[in-house]
Coordinates of C-alpha atoms in Angstrom, one line a residue:
X1 CA -2.4 -19.7 -8.6
X2 CA 0.7 -20.6 -6.6
X3 CA 2.3 -24.2 -7.9
X4 CA 2.4 -26.5 -4.8
X5 CA 5.3 -28.3 -5.9
X6 CA 7.8 -25.4 -5.9
X7 CA 7.4 -24.4 -2.7
X8 CA 9.4 -24.6 0.3
X9 CA 8.6 -23.8 3.9
X10 CA 10.3 -21.4 6.2
X11 CA 9.3 -20.0 10.0
X12 CA 6.3 -18.4 9.4
X13 CA 6.2 -18.3 5.7
X14 CA 6.4 -20.6 2.5
X15 CA 8.1 -19.5 -0.6
X16 CA 6.3 -20.4 -4.2
X17 CA 6.6 -19.5 -7.5
X18 CA 3.6 -18.2 -9.7
X19 CA 2.6 -19.0 -13.0
X20 CA 5.0 -16.5 -14.5
X21 CA 7.9 -18.3 -12.5
X22 CA 8.2 -15.0 -9.9
X23 CA 8.9 -15.7 -6.2
X24 CA 6.1 -15.3 -4.1
X25 CA 5.8 -15.8 -0.2
X26 CA 2.5 -16.8 1.5
X27 CA 1.8 -15.8 5.0
X28 CA -0.9 -17.7 6.8
X29 CA -2.7 -17.2 10.3
X30 CA -4.1 -20.2 12.1
X31 CA -7.5 -19.3 12.0
X32 CA -7.4 -18.8 7.9
X33 CA -6.3 -15.4 7.1
X34 CA -3.7 -15.2 4.4
X35 CA -1.4 -12.6 2.5
X36 CA 0.7 -13.6 -0.8
X37 CA 3.5 -11.3 -1.5
X38 CA 5.4 -10.9 -4.8
X39 CA 9.4 -10.5 -4.7
X40 CA 8.9 -8.3 -7.8
X41 CA 8.1 -5.1 -6.3
X42 CA 7.9 -6.6 -2.8
X43 CA 4.3 -6.2 -3.4
X44 CA 1.5 -7.6 -1.7
X45 CA -0.8 -9.3 -4.1
X46 CA -3.6 -10.8 -2.0
X47 CA -4.7 -10.5 1.5
X48 CA -8.0 -12.4 2.4
X49 CA -9.8 -12.5 5.5
X50 CA -10.5 -16.4 8.1
X51 CA -13.5 -16.7 5.4
X52 CA -11.6 -16.4 2.4
X53 CA -12.7 -13.4 0.9
X54 CA -10.3 -11.1 -1.0
X55 CA -9.9 -7.9 0.6
X56 CA -7.6 -5.8 -2.0
X57 CA -8.4 -5.8 -5.2
X58 CA -6.4 -6.9 -8.5
X59 CA -7.8 -5.9 -12.0
X60 CA -8.6 -8.5 -14.4
X61 CA -6.6 -6.9 -17.0
X62 CA -3.4 -7.1 -14.7
X63 CA -0.4 -7.7 -16.5
X64 CA 2.0 -9.7 -14.5
X65 CA 5.3 -9.5 -16.2
X66 CA 8.4 -7.6 -15.2
X67 CA 9.5 -5.3 -15.7
X68 CA 5.5 -3.7 -15.1
X69 CA 3.9 -3.3 -11.9
X70 CA 0.6 -5.2 -11.1
X71 CA -2.7 -3.0 -11.1
X72 CA -3.8 -4.0 -7.5
X73 CA -2.6 -5.0 -4.5
X74 CA -0.2 -2.3 -2.4
X75 CA 2.5 -1.2 -4.8
X76 CA 5.2 0.1 -3.0
X77 CA 6.2 4.1 -4.3
X78 CA 9.8 4.8 -3.5
X79 CA 11.6 7.0 -3.6
X80 CA 8.8 9.2 -5.9
X81 CA 5.1 9.3 -5.9
X82 CA 3.3 9.9 -9.1
X83 CA 5.1 11.6 -12.1
X84 CA 6.7 14.5 -9.5
X85 CA 10.2 14.1 -10.2
X86 CA 12.2 12.4 -12.7
X87 CA 12.2 9.0 -12.2
X88 CA 9.5 6.6 -13.7
X89 CA 5.7 6.8 -12.4
X90 CA 5.7 6.3 -9.0
X91 CA 9.5 5.2 -8.7
X92 CA 11.4 2.0 -9.3
X93 CA 10.9 0.0 -6.2
X94 CA 7.7 -1.8 -7.4
X95 CA 9.6 -2.9 -10.4
X96 CA 12.6 -4.4 -9.0
X97 CA 13.0 -7.8 -7.7
X98 CA 13.3 -7.6 -3.7
X99 CA 15.1 -10.5 -1.7
X100 CA 13.8 -12.2 1.9
X101 CA 16.2 -11.0 4.4
X102 CA 17.3 -13.6 6.4
X103 CA 19.3 -11.1 8.8
X104 CA 16.5 -8.2 9.5
X105 CA 17.5 -6.4 12.3
X106 CA 15.1 -6.3 14.8
X107 CA 12.4 -3.8 15.0
X108 CA 12.8 -1.5 18.5
X109 CA 9.3 -2.1 19.8
X110 CA 7.5 -5.3 20.5
X111 CA 5.8 -6.3 17.4
X112 CA 6.4 -10.0 17.0
X113 CA 3.4 -11.3 19.6
X114 CA 1.5 -13.7 17.5
X115 CA 2.3 -12.4 14.2
X116 CA 3.4 -14.3 11.2
X117 CA 6.0 -12.0 9.1
X118 CA 7.9 -11.8 6.2
X119 CA 11.2 -9.6 6.2
X120 CA 12.4 -8.0 2.3
X121 CA 14.9 -6.0 1.7
X122 CA 15.6 -4.1 -1.3
X123 CA 19.1 -2.6 -2.4
X124 CA 19.8 -0.1 -5.2
X125 CA 21.5 -1.9 -8.5
X126 CA 24.0 -0.2 -10.6
X127 CA 21.4 0.7 -12.6
X128 CA 19.2 2.2 -10.1
X129 CA 22.2 4.5 -8.7
X130 CA 22.8 5.9 -12.7
X131 CA 19.3 7.3 -12.5
X132 CA 19.1 7.8 -8.4
X133 CA 22.8 8.4 -7.2
X134 CA 21.5 7.5 -3.4
X135 CA 22.8 4.3 -1.4
X136 CA 20.1 2.8 0.7
X137 CA 18.4 0.0 2.2
X138 CA 14.7 -0.3 2.1
X139 CA 13.5 -2.7 4.4
X140 CA 9.8 -3.8 4.5
X141 CA 8.4 -6.1 7.3
X142 CA 4.9 -7.9 6.3
X143 CA 2.8 -9.1 9.2
X144 CA -0.2 -11.1 9.6
X145 CA -2.0 -10.9 13.2
X146 CA -3.9 -13.6 14.7
X147 CA -7.0 -11.4 14.0
X148 CA -5.8 -11.2 10.3
X149 CA -5.0 -7.5 10.3
X150 CA -2.0 -6.8 7.7
X151 CA 0.7 -4.6 8.9
X152 CA 3.5 -3.2 6.7
X153 CA 6.4 -1.6 8.2
X154 CA 8.8 0.4 6.0
X155 CA 12.8 1.5 6.9
X156 CA 14.3 3.3 4.7
X157 CA 18.2 3.8 5.7
X158 CA 20.9 6.1 4.0
X159 CA 24.0 4.5 3.9
X160 CA 24.9 7.6 1.9
X161 CA 27.7 9.7 2.2
X162 CA 25.3 12.7 2.0
X163 CA 21.7 13.3 2.7
X164 CA 18.6 12.2 0.0
X165 CA 15.3 12.9 -0.1
X166 CA 12.6 10.7 -1.0
X167 CA 8.5 10.4 -1.1
X168 CA 6.6 7.0 0.0
X169 CA 3.1 5.2 -0.5
X170 CA 1.5 2.1 0.1
X171 CA -0.5 2.3 -3.0
X172 CA -2.9 0.1 -1.5
X173 CA -5.9 -0.9 -3.7
X174 CA -9.1 -1.9 -1.2
X175 CA -11.7 -4.1 -2.9
X176 CA -15.5 -2.8 -2.6
X177 CA -18.6 -3.9 -3.6
X178 CA -19.6 -0.8 -5.2
X179 CA -17.7 2.6 -5.2
X180 CA -21.1 4.8 -4.9
X181 CA -21.8 2.7 -1.7
X182 CA -18.6 3.6 -0.1
X183 CA -17.7 6.3 2.3
X184 CA -14.4 7.5 3.9
X185 CA -14.3 8.9 7.5
X186 CA -11.7 10.5 9.4
X187 CA -10.7 13.2 6.8
X188 CA -13.1 15.8 7.1
X189 CA -12.0 19.6 7.6
X190 CA -8.4 18.8 5.9
X191 CA -6.9 20.5 3.3
X192 CA -5.8 18.6 0.0
X193 CA -4.0 18.8 -3.0
X194 CA -5.8 17.9 -6.0
X195 CA -4.1 16.3 -8.6
X196 CA -6.9 17.0 -11.0
X197 CA -6.5 20.8 -11.2
X198 CA -2.6 21.2 -10.6
X199 CA -2.4 20.1 -7.2
X200 CA -4.7 22.9 -6.4
X201 CA -5.0 23.4 -2.5
X202 CA -8.8 22.8 -1.5
X203 CA -10.3 22.0 1.9
X204 CA -12.3 19.3 2.5
X205 CA -16.3 20.3 3.3
X206 CA -18.3 16.9 3.3
X207 CA -19.3 15.0 6.6
X208 CA -17.8 12.0 4.8
X209 CA -16.1 11.4 1.8
X210 CA -18.1 9.8 -1.2
X211 CA -17.9 9.0 -4.8
X212 CA -19.5 10.0 -7.5
X213 CA -16.7 11.3 -10.4
X214 CA -13.1 10.7 -10.6
X215 CA -11.2 11.7 -7.3
X216 CA -7.4 12.1 -7.2
X217 CA -6.5 13.7 -3.8
X218 CA -3.4 13.9 -1.3
X219 CA -5.0 15.0 2.3
X220 CA -2.3 16.6 3.9
X221 CA -1.5 16.3 7.7
X222 CA -4.3 13.4 8.0
X223 CA -4.8 11.8 11.6
X224 CA -3.4 8.3 12.4
X225 CA -6.8 6.4 11.9
X226 CA -9.6 6.4 9.3
X227 CA -12.2 4.3 8.2
X228 CA -13.3 3.3 4.9
X229 CA -16.9 1.9 4.9
X230 CA -18.6 -0.3 2.6
X231 CA -22.4 -0.1 3.2
X232 CA -23.0 -3.1 0.6
X233 CA -20.7 -5.7 2.2
X234 CA -21.2 -4.0 5.6
X235 CA -17.5 -4.3 5.9
X236 CA -15.3 -1.3 7.3
X237 CA -11.4 -1.3 6.6
X238 CA -9.5 0.7 9.5
X239 CA -6.6 2.1 8.2
X240 CA -3.8 3.2 10.8
X241 CA -0.6 4.7 9.4
X242 CA 2.7 6.0 11.8
X243 CA 5.7 8.3 9.9
X244 CA 3.0 8.9 6.8
X245 CA 1.3 12.5 7.2
X246 CA -0.4 12.1 3.9
X247 CA -3.5 9.6 2.6
X248 CA -3.8 9.9 -1.1
X249 CA -7.9 8.6 -2.3
X250 CA -8.0 7.9 -5.8
X251 CA -10.9 6.5 -8.3
X252 CA -10.5 6.7 -11.7
X253 CA -14.2 6.9 -12.5
X254 CA -15.3 5.6 -16.2
X255 CA -13.4 8.1 -18.4
X256 CA -10.0 7.6 -16.7
X257 CA -10.8 3.6 -16.6
X258 CA -11.3 3.4 -20.8
X259 CA -7.5 5.2 -20.9
X260 CA -6.0 2.3 -19.0
X261 CA -5.0 -0.9 -21.2
X262 CA -4.7 -3.1 -18.1
X263 CA -7.5 -1.8 -16.2
X264 CA -11.2 -3.2 -17.0
X265 CA -13.7 -0.3 -18.2
X266 CA -16.1 -1.0 -15.7
X267 CA -13.6 -1.9 -12.5
X268 CA -13.6 1.6 -11.0
X269 CA -16.8 0.4 -9.0
X270 CA -15.1 -2.5 -7.4
X271 CA -12.0 -0.6 -6.1
X272 CA -10.4 2.3 -4.1
X273 CA -7.1 3.2 -3.6
X274 CA -6.6 4.6 -0.1
X275 CA -3.1 5.5 0.4
X276 CA -0.9 5.6 3.9
X277 CA 1.8 8.2 2.2
X278 CA 4.4 11.1 2.8
X279 CA 4.3 12.9 -0.8
X280 CA 3.5 16.5 -0.3
X281 CA 6.9 16.7 1.8
X282 CA 9.7 15.0 1.2
X283 CA 11.5 12.9 3.7
X284 CA 15.2 13.8 4.3
X285 CA 17.5 11.5 5.5
X286 CA 21.1 12.7 7.0
X287 CA 23.7 9.9 6.4
X288 CA 23.2 6.8 8.7
X289 CA 19.8 7.8 9.7
X290 CA 16.7 5.9 9.1
X291 CA 13.1 6.5 8.4
X292 CA 10.1 4.2 9.8
X293 CA 6.5 4.2 7.9
X294 CA 3.9 2.0 9.2
X295 CA 0.4 0.7 7.5
X296 CA -2.0 -1.4 9.6
X297 CA -4.8 -2.8 7.8
X298 CA -8.3 -4.3 9.5
X299 CA -11.3 -5.5 7.8
X300 CA -14.4 -5.4 10.4
X301 CA -17.9 -5.9 10.3
X302 CA -19.6 -2.5 9.9
X303 CA -21.5 -1.9 13.4
X304 CA -20.0 0.3 15.8
X305 CA -17.2 1.1 13.4
X306 CA -16.9 4.5 15.1
X307 CA -15.6 3.1 17.8
X308 CA -12.5 2.2 16.1
X309 CA -11.8 6.2 15.4
X310 CA -12.2 6.9 18.9
X311 CA -9.7 4.4 20.3
X312 CA -7.0 4.1 17.8
X313 CA -4.6 2.0 20.0
X314 CA -1.4 1.3 19.2
X315 CA 0.1 -0.1 15.5

């Protein structure tokens, strides 16, 4: 959707305008994988593999008009998740205009090998400080590896004189062929909070999580690697995370889908949200402290997928 005549080339990425005039950043790998990020919300709105296949879900009824967050891609939930707090649903970060951070401080480990990246920055406006009176800097590095893996690294710094606490989630809408053909591995035996029954705590009993009705759960203390297997597409998403102890799993199913204006009635079949998150326990930062949360997504053919769980490797 980007209009080429409004683009400017930068190292590793180019800035274009979408059809609403909002700035978008495009990152491409030499083999043809690509990522598009909207500066409204710092939101990844597209992630394609080197065959050009879209890996993230966006609703056909999504509203692309600020200040609304777009239904799909990877909205950033900060400093609140859901409606557990006094702020708007999922906090304000996904509804703000982020800036490209030309002087991003370096990450303190070798993350730059063969990756094309863009660094974004969000600081509070006067209005934000009225509803959430904490001075922060939220940095987001979005990278695409040579193999087409997508990584998001967030850093929240407290530049305040007093401590503050927050929740955080990468609200990732994965594109799937048919939700009834999908299973998640890596969350077996974990406790979860069930948002469909007042956040009551249960223990997962299944060998793998499969879907036949609405699901809205927070799996707590989850491992650093989980897999989402799409049998029909013969594709597996590997989700790796650090600094984010929870995994939120959400599919609205039929009844809930009909109540959402920006979501097609049958689109629940083509999507699954699997969010790397810190929502059960808030993260607290003392003045000057910084928190880092990382997500890496890979999409691989569904052969030998359990190999990935056995050897999580480094992010």
